[in-house]
């Protein structure tokens, strides 16, 4: 027993082990997806369900398109000047598009097609949520029948999804503004590349109505141009006519003065004209000459003729105005709806669902501080993970105490064998003979691990003893020997005479009642007992020379004082629960063991739902 006492402890109690930072590898990514595959699938299913609900409750919309061409016109004063290239810049084309999208064109279309009183046109393309639920109710009744859906009627009405409540009638102005908003939301005007062609598209639930509205919009734009030019010509003609009257009067007055001067036979041209009283005007003629009067009359005549020609052209434009745009493609009723697009919506929902699922999984992983991987143990505690044990039975998280015997080639058995090898290769100055197992809480799988590990040692030819030192819980004793033995305080003297063979097991067992009665949780008592059971006795060979002793230690929940007994052992392995053991609580247990000078060999991760490639079976 002398070799058991001089353990080589770390130089400091809470020695921090430097952990090399690892990059995220393929195994980490695959482990992440295996762990949260349920969350990702749930988000994907929810997104697909929303997409199906949207496709089922959205009315199909049809888009019809008409196309017009804007032709630049030469000004009147340039049409006879030879070859002149004229082009419209982007601002001019965009101005024409703004005119097409204006409320003036919209009002012309609404008035022409009488859309204000059309209930089919004023129906919203994207119904509100209660309307969608009512449509879904109708679809389900058609699919499953009224009898099967009758039970959901009360629930449907409870959420306010029954018949719509009556609303107050709208005024004429409100109807007009509502129709105007619907029209402008469905209208789309775009330039075709860099050309002068413009697409006028309209989307509606009625394909014939969409084509009619697109054509009416194009025709309204052409008509608006004609009316605008006619009105401008009319206003210009009225102004010219008024100006002609003024010029005519002035021309006649000038010609009358010249004629009157000529009638007096006064054809003299002098530098000095005498006043009626005989005084001179200093060289300035007070009365114009005949030549001046004739020039003035001719000037007014030319001005009158020019305005008369302009007036004639204006009257001509009023008679036959020509627009600068023409329809080159008339809209026709589309055969297939443009929206919704079920396949595209489902594809988008699938991508969004996967992204959302990954995001939720990342949030869950960020907020989850439980132990789920060996890397997590190394990064948070600075100690190694000696193995991962898969879940043996979904109904029993603690597992079977004879799993390695019942299923020797299962994943659990193979993983426990690898864990036993890792324990034997632990960094100690001698072979691990006295092995302790502890955990955080009482509902761990520590007892089943101790029983199966003892079975493995026994099957390899080593005489093994299991000591149930968890006196508050006594799970190992109750599961191997029964409840009556667990609470039996009577024990023989010496304590090694109380060792019994576990029924149906290849190892021996010391019940928890003996540990409690002999106070073996005290380090001195446990040290003396271990010397006794490992000493070779020729007189009683059956109760001597145990090769391996596994001690089922108390948990952290039982108190730190009961864990001091680990200081007399060769090493202690902590049994942690995958996804249940909190990292901070596990760190507290490691500090408690190190403070009592207990050699922590590592952590055994039990009930692992997702195992790393290092510990998975090949």
Coordinates of C-alpha atoms in Angstrom, one line a residue:
X1 CA 0.0 0.0 0.0
X2 CA 3.1 2.3 0.3
X3 CA 3.0 2.9 -3.5
X4 CA -0.6 4.3 -3.2
X5 CA 0.3 7.2 -0.8
X6 CA 3.0 9.2 -2.5
X7 CA 0.9 10.7 -5.4
X8 CA 2.4 13.3 -7.5
X9 CA 0.0 16.3 -7.4
X10 CA 0.1 19.4 -9.5
X11 CA 2.3 22.2 -8.2
X12 CA -0.8 24.3 -7.5
X13 CA -4.3 23.3 -6.5
X14 CA -6.1 25.1 -9.4
X15 CA -3.5 24.6 -12.1
X16 CA -4.7 26.0 -15.3
X17 CA -3.9 23.6 -18.2
X18 CA -3.2 25.4 -21.4
X19 CA -5.6 24.3 -24.1
X20 CA -4.7 24.7 -27.7
X21 CA -7.4 26.5 -29.6
X22 CA -8.8 24.3 -32.4
X23 CA -10.3 25.4 -35.6
X24 CA -13.8 24.4 -36.5
X25 CA -13.5 21.2 -38.5
X26 CA -15.8 19.0 -40.5
X27 CA -16.6 16.8 -37.5
X28 CA -17.8 19.9 -35.6
X29 CA -20.1 20.9 -38.4
X30 CA -21.6 17.5 -38.9
X31 CA -22.0 17.1 -35.1
X32 CA -23.8 20.5 -35.0
X33 CA -26.2 19.4 -37.7
X34 CA -26.8 16.0 -36.1
X35 CA -27.5 17.7 -32.8
X36 CA -29.9 20.3 -34.1
X37 CA -31.4 18.5 -37.1
X38 CA -34.8 18.4 -35.4
X39 CA -34.8 22.2 -35.0
X40 CA -33.8 22.8 -38.6
X41 CA -36.4 20.3 -39.9
X42 CA -39.1 22.0 -37.7
X43 CA -38.2 25.5 -39.0
X44 CA -38.2 24.1 -42.6
X45 CA -41.6 22.5 -42.1
X46 CA -43.0 25.7 -40.6
X47 CA -41.7 27.8 -43.5
X48 CA -43.2 25.3 -46.1
X49 CA -46.5 25.4 -44.2
X50 CA -46.6 29.2 -44.4
X51 CA -45.8 29.0 -48.1
X52 CA -48.5 26.5 -48.7
X53 CA -51.0 28.6 -46.7
X54 CA -50.0 31.7 -48.8
X55 CA -50.3 29.9 -52.1
X56 CA -53.7 28.4 -51.1
X57 CA -55.3 31.6 -49.9
X58 CA -53.9 34.1 -52.5
X59 CA -56.0 34.7 -55.6
X60 CA -54.2 34.2 -58.9
X61 CA -53.2 37.4 -60.5
X62 CA -52.8 38.0 -64.3
X63 CA -50.6 40.6 -65.9
X64 CA -51.4 42.0 -69.4
X65 CA -49.0 44.3 -71.2
X66 CA -49.4 46.9 -74.0
X67 CA -46.6 48.7 -75.7
X68 CA -46.4 52.2 -77.2
X69 CA -43.7 54.0 -79.1
X70 CA -42.8 57.6 -78.6
X71 CA -41.8 59.4 -81.8
X72 CA -39.8 62.6 -81.6
X73 CA -41.3 65.4 -83.8
X74 CA -39.4 68.2 -85.5
X75 CA -40.4 71.7 -84.7
X76 CA -42.4 73.6 -87.4
X77 CA -39.5 76.0 -88.2
X78 CA -37.1 73.1 -88.8
X79 CA -39.3 70.8 -91.0
X80 CA -38.2 72.6 -94.2
X81 CA -34.6 73.0 -93.3
X82 CA -33.3 69.8 -94.7
X83 CA -32.1 66.7 -92.9
X84 CA -32.2 67.2 -89.1
X85 CA -31.6 64.5 -86.5
X86 CA -33.7 64.8 -83.4
X87 CA -33.6 62.5 -80.4
X88 CA -35.2 62.4 -77.0
X89 CA -33.0 62.3 -73.9
X90 CA -33.7 60.2 -70.9
X91 CA -35.3 63.0 -69.0
X92 CA -37.9 63.5 -71.8
X93 CA -38.7 59.7 -71.9
X94 CA -39.0 59.6 -68.1
X95 CA -41.3 62.6 -68.3
X96 CA -43.6 60.7 -70.6
X97 CA -43.6 57.7 -68.2
X98 CA -44.5 60.1 -65.4
X99 CA -47.4 61.3 -67.4
X100 CA -48.6 57.7 -68.0
X101 CA -48.5 57.1 -64.2
X102 CA -50.3 60.3 -63.4
X103 CA -53.7 60.5 -61.8
X104 CA -55.0 62.3 -64.9
X105 CA -54.5 59.2 -67.0
X106 CA -55.8 57.0 -64.2
X107 CA -58.9 59.2 -63.9
X108 CA -59.5 58.9 -67.7
X109 CA -59.2 55.1 -67.5
X110 CA -61.5 54.9 -64.4
X111 CA -64.1 57.0 -66.1
X112 CA -63.9 55.1 -69.4
X113 CA -64.2 51.6 -67.9
X114 CA -66.3 52.6 -64.9
X115 CA -64.0 50.9 -62.5
X116 CA -65.2 52.8 -59.4
X117 CA -68.4 50.8 -59.3
X118 CA -66.7 47.5 -60.3
X119 CA -66.6 45.2 -57.2
X120 CA -64.4 42.7 -58.9
X121 CA -61.7 45.3 -59.6
X122 CA -61.9 46.8 -56.1
X123 CA -61.3 43.4 -54.4
X124 CA -57.8 43.4 -52.9
X125 CA -55.3 41.0 -54.5
X126 CA -53.6 40.2 -51.2
X127 CA -56.4 39.6 -48.7
X128 CA -56.0 40.3 -45.0
X129 CA -55.3 37.6 -42.6
X130 CA -58.9 36.9 -41.4
X131 CA -59.9 36.6 -45.1
X132 CA -57.1 34.1 -45.7
X133 CA -58.3 32.0 -42.8
X134 CA -61.8 32.1 -44.1
X135 CA -60.6 30.9 -47.5
X136 CA -58.6 28.2 -45.8
X137 CA -61.7 27.1 -43.9
X138 CA -63.6 26.8 -47.2
X139 CA -60.8 24.7 -48.7
X140 CA -60.7 22.4 -45.7
X141 CA -64.5 21.9 -45.8
X142 CA -64.3 21.1 -49.5
X143 CA -61.5 18.6 -48.8
X144 CA -62.7 16.8 -45.7
X145 CA -66.4 17.5 -45.7
X146 CA -68.7 19.7 -43.6
X147 CA -69.2 17.0 -40.9
X148 CA -65.5 16.7 -40.1
X149 CA -65.0 20.4 -40.1
X150 CA -68.0 21.2 -37.9
X151 CA -66.1 20.7 -34.7
X152 CA -63.7 23.4 -35.7
X153 CA -66.4 26.0 -36.4
X154 CA -66.6 27.2 -32.8
X155 CA -62.9 27.5 -32.5
X156 CA -62.8 29.4 -35.9
X157 CA -65.3 31.9 -34.7
X158 CA -63.6 32.2 -31.3
X159 CA -60.5 33.6 -33.0
X160 CA -62.7 36.0 -35.0
X161 CA -62.4 34.2 -38.3
X162 CA -66.1 33.9 -39.0
X163 CA -68.1 36.1 -41.3
X164 CA -66.8 39.6 -41.8
X165 CA -68.3 42.3 -39.7
X166 CA -70.5 44.9 -41.6
X167 CA -68.7 48.1 -42.3
X168 CA -70.1 51.6 -42.9
X169 CA -70.8 52.5 -46.5
X170 CA -68.1 54.6 -48.3
X171 CA -68.6 58.0 -49.7
X172 CA -68.2 58.7 -53.4
X173 CA -64.8 60.4 -52.8
X174 CA -63.6 57.4 -50.6
X175 CA -64.7 55.0 -53.4
X176 CA -62.8 57.0 -56.0
X177 CA -59.6 57.2 -53.9
X178 CA -59.8 53.5 -53.1
X179 CA -60.2 52.7 -56.8
X180 CA -57.4 55.1 -57.7
X181 CA -55.1 53.4 -55.2
X182 CA -55.9 49.9 -56.5
X183 CA -55.3 51.1 -60.1
X184 CA -51.9 52.7 -59.3
X185 CA -50.8 49.7 -57.4
X186 CA -51.6 47.4 -60.3
X187 CA -50.1 49.6 -63.0
X188 CA -46.4 49.2 -64.0
X189 CA -44.8 51.4 -66.7
X190 CA -41.3 50.7 -67.8
X191 CA -39.0 51.7 -70.6
X192 CA -37.8 48.9 -72.9
X193 CA -34.0 49.1 -72.8
X194 CA -32.7 52.4 -74.3
X195 CA -35.4 52.5 -77.0
X196 CA -38.4 54.8 -77.2
X197 CA -40.8 51.9 -76.6
X198 CA -42.6 51.8 -73.3
X199 CA -44.3 48.8 -71.7
X200 CA -47.6 49.4 -69.9
X201 CA -48.5 46.4 -67.7
X202 CA -51.4 45.9 -65.4
X203 CA -52.0 43.2 -62.9
X204 CA -55.5 42.1 -61.9
X205 CA -57.4 39.0 -60.7
X206 CA -59.4 39.1 -64.0
X207 CA -57.3 38.4 -67.1
X208 CA -59.7 40.1 -69.5
X209 CA -59.9 43.1 -67.1
X210 CA -56.1 43.4 -67.0
X211 CA -55.9 43.5 -70.8
X212 CA -58.7 46.1 -71.1
X213 CA -57.1 48.3 -68.5
X214 CA -53.6 48.1 -70.1
X215 CA -55.1 49.0 -73.5
X216 CA -57.2 51.8 -72.0
X217 CA -54.2 53.3 -70.3
X218 CA -52.2 53.3 -73.6
X219 CA -55.1 54.8 -75.5
X220 CA -55.7 57.4 -72.7
X221 CA -52.1 58.5 -73.0
X222 CA -52.4 59.0 -76.8
X223 CA -55.7 60.7 -76.3
X224 CA -54.3 62.9 -73.6
X225 CA -51.5 64.0 -76.0
X226 CA -54.0 64.9 -78.7
X227 CA -56.2 66.8 -76.4
X228 CA -53.3 68.6 -74.9
X229 CA -52.1 69.7 -78.4
X230 CA -55.6 70.7 -79.4
X231 CA -56.1 72.7 -76.3
X232 CA -52.8 74.4 -76.8
X233 CA -53.6 75.2 -80.4
X234 CA -57.0 76.5 -79.4
X235 CA -55.6 78.8 -76.8
X236 CA -52.9 80.0 -79.2
X237 CA -55.5 80.6 -81.9
X238 CA -57.6 82.6 -79.6
X239 CA -54.6 84.8 -78.7
X240 CA -53.7 85.1 -82.4
X241 CA -57.2 86.1 -83.3
X242 CA -57.2 88.9 -80.7
X243 CA -53.7 90.0 -81.8
X244 CA -54.9 90.1 -85.4
X245 CA -57.7 92.4 -84.5
X246 CA -55.3 94.8 -82.9
X247 CA -52.9 94.6 -85.9
X248 CA -55.7 95.1 -88.4
X249 CA -56.9 98.2 -86.6
X250 CA -53.3 99.6 -86.4
X251 CA -52.7 98.7 -90.1
X252 CA -55.9 100.4 -91.2
X253 CA -55.1 103.5 -89.2
X254 CA -51.6 103.7 -90.7
X255 CA -52.9 103.3 -94.3
X256 CA -55.6 105.9 -93.6
X257 CA -53.0 108.4 -92.5
X258 CA -51.0 107.8 -95.6
X259 CA -54.0 108.1 -97.8
X260 CA -55.0 111.3 -96.1
X261 CA -51.6 112.8 -96.5
X262 CA -51.6 111.9 -100.2
X263 CA -55.0 113.5 -100.6
X264 CA -53.7 116.9 -99.6
X265 CA -51.1 116.7 -102.4
X266 CA -48.3 117.6 -100.0
X267 CA -45.3 115.7 -101.5
X268 CA -42.6 118.2 -100.3
X269 CA -39.7 116.8 -98.3
X270 CA -38.1 119.6 -96.2
X271 CA -35.8 119.8 -93.3
X272 CA -37.8 122.3 -91.5
X273 CA -41.6 122.3 -91.0
X274 CA -43.3 125.3 -89.8
X275 CA -45.8 125.2 -87.1
X276 CA -49.2 126.6 -87.5
X277 CA -48.1 129.7 -85.7
X278 CA -45.0 130.1 -88.0
X279 CA -42.3 129.1 -85.5
X280 CA -39.5 126.6 -86.3
X281 CA -39.0 123.1 -84.5
X282 CA -35.2 123.2 -84.6
X283 CA -34.9 120.9 -87.6
X284 CA -37.4 118.2 -86.5
X285 CA -40.5 117.8 -88.6
X286 CA -43.6 117.8 -86.4
X287 CA -45.6 116.1 -89.2
X288 CA -44.4 112.8 -90.7
X289 CA -43.7 112.7 -94.4
X290 CA -45.5 110.5 -97.0
X291 CA -42.6 108.1 -97.1
X292 CA -42.7 107.5 -93.4
X293 CA -46.4 106.9 -93.4
X294 CA -46.2 104.4 -96.2
X295 CA -43.3 102.5 -94.5
X296 CA -45.4 102.4 -91.3
X297 CA -48.4 101.1 -93.2
X298 CA -46.3 98.4 -95.0
X299 CA -44.8 97.3 -91.7
X300 CA -48.2 96.8 -90.1
X301 CA -49.4 95.0 -93.2
X302 CA -46.5 92.5 -93.0
X303 CA -47.0 91.8 -89.3
X304 CA -50.7 91.3 -90.0
X305 CA -50.0 88.8 -92.8
X306 CA -47.5 86.9 -90.6
X307 CA -49.9 86.6 -87.7
X308 CA -52.6 85.6 -90.2
X309 CA -50.5 82.7 -91.4
X310 CA -49.8 81.6 -87.9
X311 CA -53.5 81.8 -87.1
X312 CA -54.3 79.7 -90.1
X313 CA -51.8 77.0 -89.0
X314 CA -53.3 77.0 -85.5
X315 CA -56.7 76.5 -86.9
X316 CA -55.4 73.6 -89.0
X317 CA -53.9 71.9 -85.9
X318 CA -57.1 72.2 -84.1
X319 CA -58.8 70.4 -86.9
X320 CA -56.4 67.4 -87.1
X321 CA -53.9 67.2 -84.1
X322 CA -51.3 64.4 -84.3
X323 CA -49.8 62.7 -81.2
X324 CA -46.2 62.0 -80.7
X325 CA -46.9 58.4 -79.5
X326 CA -48.7 55.4 -81.0
X327 CA -49.6 52.0 -79.8
X328 CA -47.5 49.3 -81.4
X329 CA -48.7 46.2 -79.4
X330 CA -52.1 45.9 -77.9
X331 CA -52.6 43.9 -74.7
X332 CA -54.3 40.5 -74.8
X333 CA -55.7 38.4 -72.0
X334 CA -52.9 36.2 -70.5
X335 CA -53.4 32.5 -70.3
X336 CA -51.4 31.8 -67.1
X337 CA -51.3 33.7 -63.9
X338 CA -48.2 35.8 -63.1
X339 CA -48.6 35.4 -59.3
X340 CA -48.4 33.7 -57.0
X341 CA -45.7 31.3 -58.2
X342 CA -46.1 28.2 -56.1
X343 CA -42.8 26.5 -57.0
X344 CA -40.8 29.7 -56.5
X345 CA -42.6 30.4 -53.2
X346 CA -41.9 26.9 -51.9
X347 CA -38.2 27.1 -52.9
X348 CA -37.9 30.5 -51.2
X349 CA -39.7 29.1 -48.1
X350 CA -37.4 26.1 -48.1
X351 CA -34.2 28.3 -48.2
X352 CA -35.6 30.7 -45.6
X353 CA -36.7 27.8 -43.4
X354 CA -33.2 26.2 -43.5
X355 CA -31.5 29.6 -42.8
X356 CA -34.0 30.2 -40.0
X357 CA -33.4 26.7 -38.6
X358 CA -29.6 27.2 -38.6
X359 CA -30.0 30.6 -37.0
X360 CA -32.2 29.2 -34.2
X361 CA -29.8 26.3 -33.8
X362 CA -26.9 28.7 -33.4
X363 CA -28.8 30.8 -30.9
X364 CA -29.6 27.6 -28.9
X365 CA -26.0 26.5 -29.0
X366 CA -24.9 29.9 -27.9
X367 CA -27.3 30.0 -25.0
X368 CA -26.6 26.3 -24.1
X369 CA -23.9 26.0 -21.5
X370 CA -24.3 22.2 -21.0
X371 CA -21.6 19.8 -22.0
X372 CA -22.1 18.3 -25.4
X373 CA -18.7 17.4 -26.8
X374 CA -15.1 16.5 -25.7
X375 CA -13.9 19.8 -27.1
X376 CA -16.3 21.6 -24.9
X377 CA -14.8 19.8 -21.9
X378 CA -11.2 20.7 -22.9
X379 CA -12.0 24.3 -23.7
X380 CA -14.0 25.0 -20.5
X381 CA -12.2 22.8 -18.0
X382 CA -8.7 22.1 -19.3
X383 CA -9.1 18.3 -18.7
X384 CA -9.5 15.5 -21.2
X385 CA -12.6 13.5 -22.1
X386 CA -11.8 9.8 -21.6
X387 CA -14.8 8.7 -23.7
X388 CA -18.3 9.1 -24.9
X389 CA -21.1 6.6 -24.2
X390 CA -24.1 6.6 -26.5
X391 CA -27.6 6.4 -25.2
X392 CA -28.6 2.7 -24.6
X393 CA -32.3 3.1 -24.0
X394 CA -34.5 6.2 -24.6
X395 CA -36.7 5.3 -21.7
X396 CA -33.8 4.8 -19.3
X397 CA -31.2 7.5 -19.4
X398 CA -29.1 5.8 -16.7
X399 CA -28.8 2.7 -18.9
X400 CA -28.6 -1.0 -17.9
X401 CA -26.2 -2.2 -15.3
X402 CA -25.3 -5.3 -17.5
X403 CA -25.3 -3.6 -20.9
X404 CA -21.8 -4.9 -21.8
X405 CA -22.9 -8.5 -20.9
X406 CA -26.2 -8.4 -22.7
X407 CA -24.9 -6.6 -25.8
X408 CA -21.1 -7.1 -25.9
X409 CA -20.7 -5.7 -29.5
X410 CA -23.0 -2.7 -29.2
X411 CA -21.9 0.9 -29.6
X412 CA -22.1 1.3 -25.8
X413 CA -19.9 -1.7 -25.1
X414 CA -17.3 -0.7 -27.7
X415 CA -17.3 2.9 -26.4
X416 CA -16.8 1.8 -22.8
X417 CA -13.9 -0.4 -23.8
X418 CA -12.2 2.5 -25.4
X419 CA -12.9 4.6 -22.3
X420 CA -11.3 1.9 -20.1
X421 CA -8.2 2.0 -22.4
X422 CA -8.1 5.8 -22.0
X423 CA -8.3 5.5 -18.2
X424 CA -5.5 2.9 -18.2
X425 CA -3.3 5.2 -20.3
X426 CA -3.9 8.2 -18.1
X427 CA -0.8 10.2 -17.1
X428 CA 0.0 8.7 -13.7
X429 CA 3.2 7.4 -12.2
X430 CA 1.7 3.9 -11.8
X431 CA -1.2 1.7 -12.9
X432 CA -4.7 2.9 -12.0
X433 CA -5.9 0.3 -9.6
X434 CA -8.3 2.2 -7.3
X435 CA -10.7 4.1 -9.5
X436 CA -13.4 6.4 -8.3
X437 CA -16.5 7.5 -10.2
X438 CA -18.4 10.6 -9.3
X439 CA -21.0 12.9 -10.9
X440 CA -22.8 16.2 -10.5
X441 CA -26.3 15.1 -9.4
X442 CA -28.0 11.9 -8.2
X443 CA -29.9 11.2 -11.4
X444 CA -26.8 10.4 -13.4
X445 CA -25.8 7.2 -15.0
X446 CA -22.8 6.8 -12.6
X447 CA -24.0 3.5 -11.1
X448 CA -24.6 1.8 -14.5
X449 CA -21.2 2.9 -15.7
X450 CA -19.5 1.5 -12.6
X451 CA -21.3 -1.9 -13.0
X452 CA -20.5 -2.2 -16.7
X453 CA -16.9 -1.0 -16.2
X454 CA -16.5 -3.6 -13.5
X455 CA -17.9 -6.3 -15.8
X456 CA -15.3 -5.3 -18.5
X457 CA -12.4 -5.6 -16.0
X458 CA -13.7 -8.9 -14.8
X459 CA -14.2 -10.3 -18.4
X460 CA -10.5 -9.4 -19.1
X461 CA -9.4 -11.6 -16.2
X462 CA -9.0 -9.1 -13.5
X463 CA -10.5 -9.7 -10.1
X464 CA -12.7 -6.7 -9.5
X465 CA -14.5 -5.2 -6.5
X466 CA -17.2 -2.5 -6.6
X467 CA -17.7 -0.4 -3.5
X468 CA -20.9 1.6 -3.3
X469 CA -19.7 4.6 -1.4
X470 CA -22.7 6.7 -2.4
X471 CA -24.5 6.1 0.9
X472 CA -27.2 8.8 0.4
X473 CA -28.5 7.3 -2.8
X474 CA -27.2 3.6 -2.8
X475 CA -28.2 3.3 -6.4
X476 CA -25.6 0.6 -7.2
X477 CA -26.5 -1.5 -4.2
X478 CA -30.3 -1.3 -4.9
X479 CA -29.9 -2.2 -8.6
X480 CA -27.5 -5.1 -8.0
X481 CA -28.5 -6.5 -4.6
X482 CA -31.9 -5.1 -3.9
X483 CA -33.4 -2.5 -1.6
X484 CA -33.3 -4.7 1.6
X485 CA -29.5 -5.0 1.4
X486 CA -29.1 -1.3 0.8
X487 CA -30.6 -0.4 4.1
X488 CA -29.2 -3.2 6.2
X489 CA -26.9 -1.6 8.8
X490 CA -25.6 -5.0 10.2
X491 CA -22.1 -5.8 9.1
X492 CA -19.4 -8.2 10.1
X493 CA -16.0 -7.4 11.5
X494 CA -13.6 -7.0 9.7
X495 CA -15.3 -5.1 6.9
X496 CA -13.9 -7.2 4.1
X497 CA -16.0 -10.1 5.4
X498 CA -19.1 -8.2 4.1
X499 CA -18.0 -8.4 0.5
X500 CA -20.5 -10.5 -1.5
X501 CA -20.7 -11.7 -5.0
X502 CA -23.1 -9.6 -7.1
X503 CA -25.9 -11.9 -8.3
X504 CA -25.3 -12.8 -12.0
X505 CA -22.2 -10.6 -12.2
X506 CA -18.5 -11.6 -12.5
X507 CA -17.4 -9.1 -9.8
X508 CA -17.8 -8.7 -6.1
X509 CA -19.7 -6.0 -4.3
X510 CA -19.5 -4.1 -1.0
X511 CA -22.9 -2.6 -0.1
X512 CA -23.4 1.0 0.9
X513 CA -24.7 -0.1 4.3
X514 CA -21.2 -1.4 5.2
X515 CA -19.6 1.8 3.9
X516 CA -21.9 3.8 6.0
X517 CA -21.6 1.6 9.1
X518 CA -17.8 1.4 8.9
X519 CA -17.4 5.1 8.0
X520 CA -15.3 4.3 5.0
X521 CA -15.9 7.7 3.5
X522 CA -13.2 8.9 5.9
X523 CA -9.9 8.8 4.0
X524 CA -8.0 6.9 6.7
X525 CA -10.7 4.2 7.0
X526 CA -10.9 3.8 3.2
X527 CA -7.1 3.6 2.9
X528 CA -7.0 0.9 5.6
X529 CA -9.8 -1.0 3.9
X530 CA -8.1 -0.9 0.5
X531 CA -4.9 -2.2 2.0
X532 CA -6.9 -5.0 3.5
X533 CA -8.7 -6.1 0.4
X534 CA -5.6 -5.9 -1.8
X535 CA -3.3 -7.8 0.5
X536 CA -2.7 -11.4 -0.5
X537 CA -4.0 -13.9 2.1
X538 CA -3.2 -17.6 1.7
X539 CA -5.7 -18.5 4.4
X540 CA -8.6 -17.0 2.5
X541 CA -7.7 -16.7 -1.2
X542 CA -11.3 -15.9 -2.2
X543 CA -11.4 -12.6 -0.4
X544 CA -8.0 -11.3 -1.2
X545 CA -5.8 -9.8 -3.9
X546 CA -8.3 -7.7 -5.9
X547 CA -6.7 -6.3 -9.0
X548 CA -9.1 -3.5 -9.6
X549 CA -11.3 -1.7 -7.1
X550 CA -14.0 0.7 -8.5
X551 CA -15.5 3.1 -5.9
X552 CA -18.9 4.6 -6.7
X553 CA -18.3 7.9 -4.9
X554 CA -20.9 10.4 -3.7
X555 CA -22.0 13.1 -6.0
X556 CA -21.4 16.9 -5.7
X557 CA -25.1 17.2 -4.6
X558 CA -24.3 15.1 -1.5
X559 CA -21.7 17.6 -0.4
X560 CA -18.0 18.4 -0.9
X561 CA -17.0 16.8 2.4
X562 CA -17.9 13.3 1.2
X563 CA -15.6 13.7 -1.8
X564 CA -12.4 14.0 0.3
X565 CA -12.1 10.2 0.2
X566 CA -11.0 10.5 -3.5
X567 CA -7.6 11.7 -2.3
X568 CA -6.6 8.1 -1.4
X569 CA -7.5 6.8 -4.8
X570 CA -5.3 6.5 -7.9
X571 CA -7.7 8.7 -9.9
X572 CA -11.3 9.8 -10.2
X573 CA -13.4 9.9 -13.4
X574 CA -16.3 12.3 -13.5
X575 CA -19.4 11.0 -15.2
X576 CA -21.2 13.9 -17.0
X577 CA -24.5 13.8 -18.8
X578 CA -24.6 14.9 -22.4
X579 CA -26.8 17.9 -22.7
X580 CA -27.7 18.0 -19.0
X581 CA -24.5 18.7 -17.0
X582 CA -23.8 22.4 -16.8
X583 CA -20.3 23.5 -17.6
X584 CA -20.1 25.8 -14.6
X585 CA -21.3 23.1 -12.2
X586 CA -18.8 20.6 -13.7
X587 CA -16.0 23.2 -13.2
X588 CA -17.1 23.5 -9.6
X589 CA -16.8 19.7 -9.1
X590 CA -13.3 19.7 -10.7
X591 CA -12.2 22.5 -8.3
X592 CA -13.6 20.6 -5.3
X593 CA -11.8 17.4 -6.3
X594 CA -8.5 19.3 -6.9
X595 CA -8.9 21.1 -3.6
X596 CA -9.0 17.8 -1.8
X597 CA -5.9 16.7 -3.7
X598 CA -7.8 14.2 -5.8
X599 CA -6.3 13.2 -9.2
X600 CA -8.9 13.8 -11.8
X601 CA -8.3 11.5 -14.7
X602 CA -10.9 13.0 -17.0
X603 CA -14.6 13.2 -17.8
X604 CA -16.7 10.4 -19.2
X605 CA -19.6 11.8 -21.3
X606 CA -22.6 9.5 -20.9
X607 CA -25.9 9.4 -22.9
X608 CA -24.3 11.2 -25.9
X609 CA -26.8 11.9 -28.7
X610 CA -24.1 13.0 -31.1
X611 CA -20.6 11.5 -30.7
X612 CA -17.4 12.8 -32.3
X613 CA -15.6 10.8 -34.9
X614 CA -12.9 9.9 -32.3
X615 CA -15.3 8.0 -30.1
X616 CA -17.7 6.7 -32.8
X617 CA -17.6 3.1 -33.8
X618 CA -15.9 2.6 -37.1

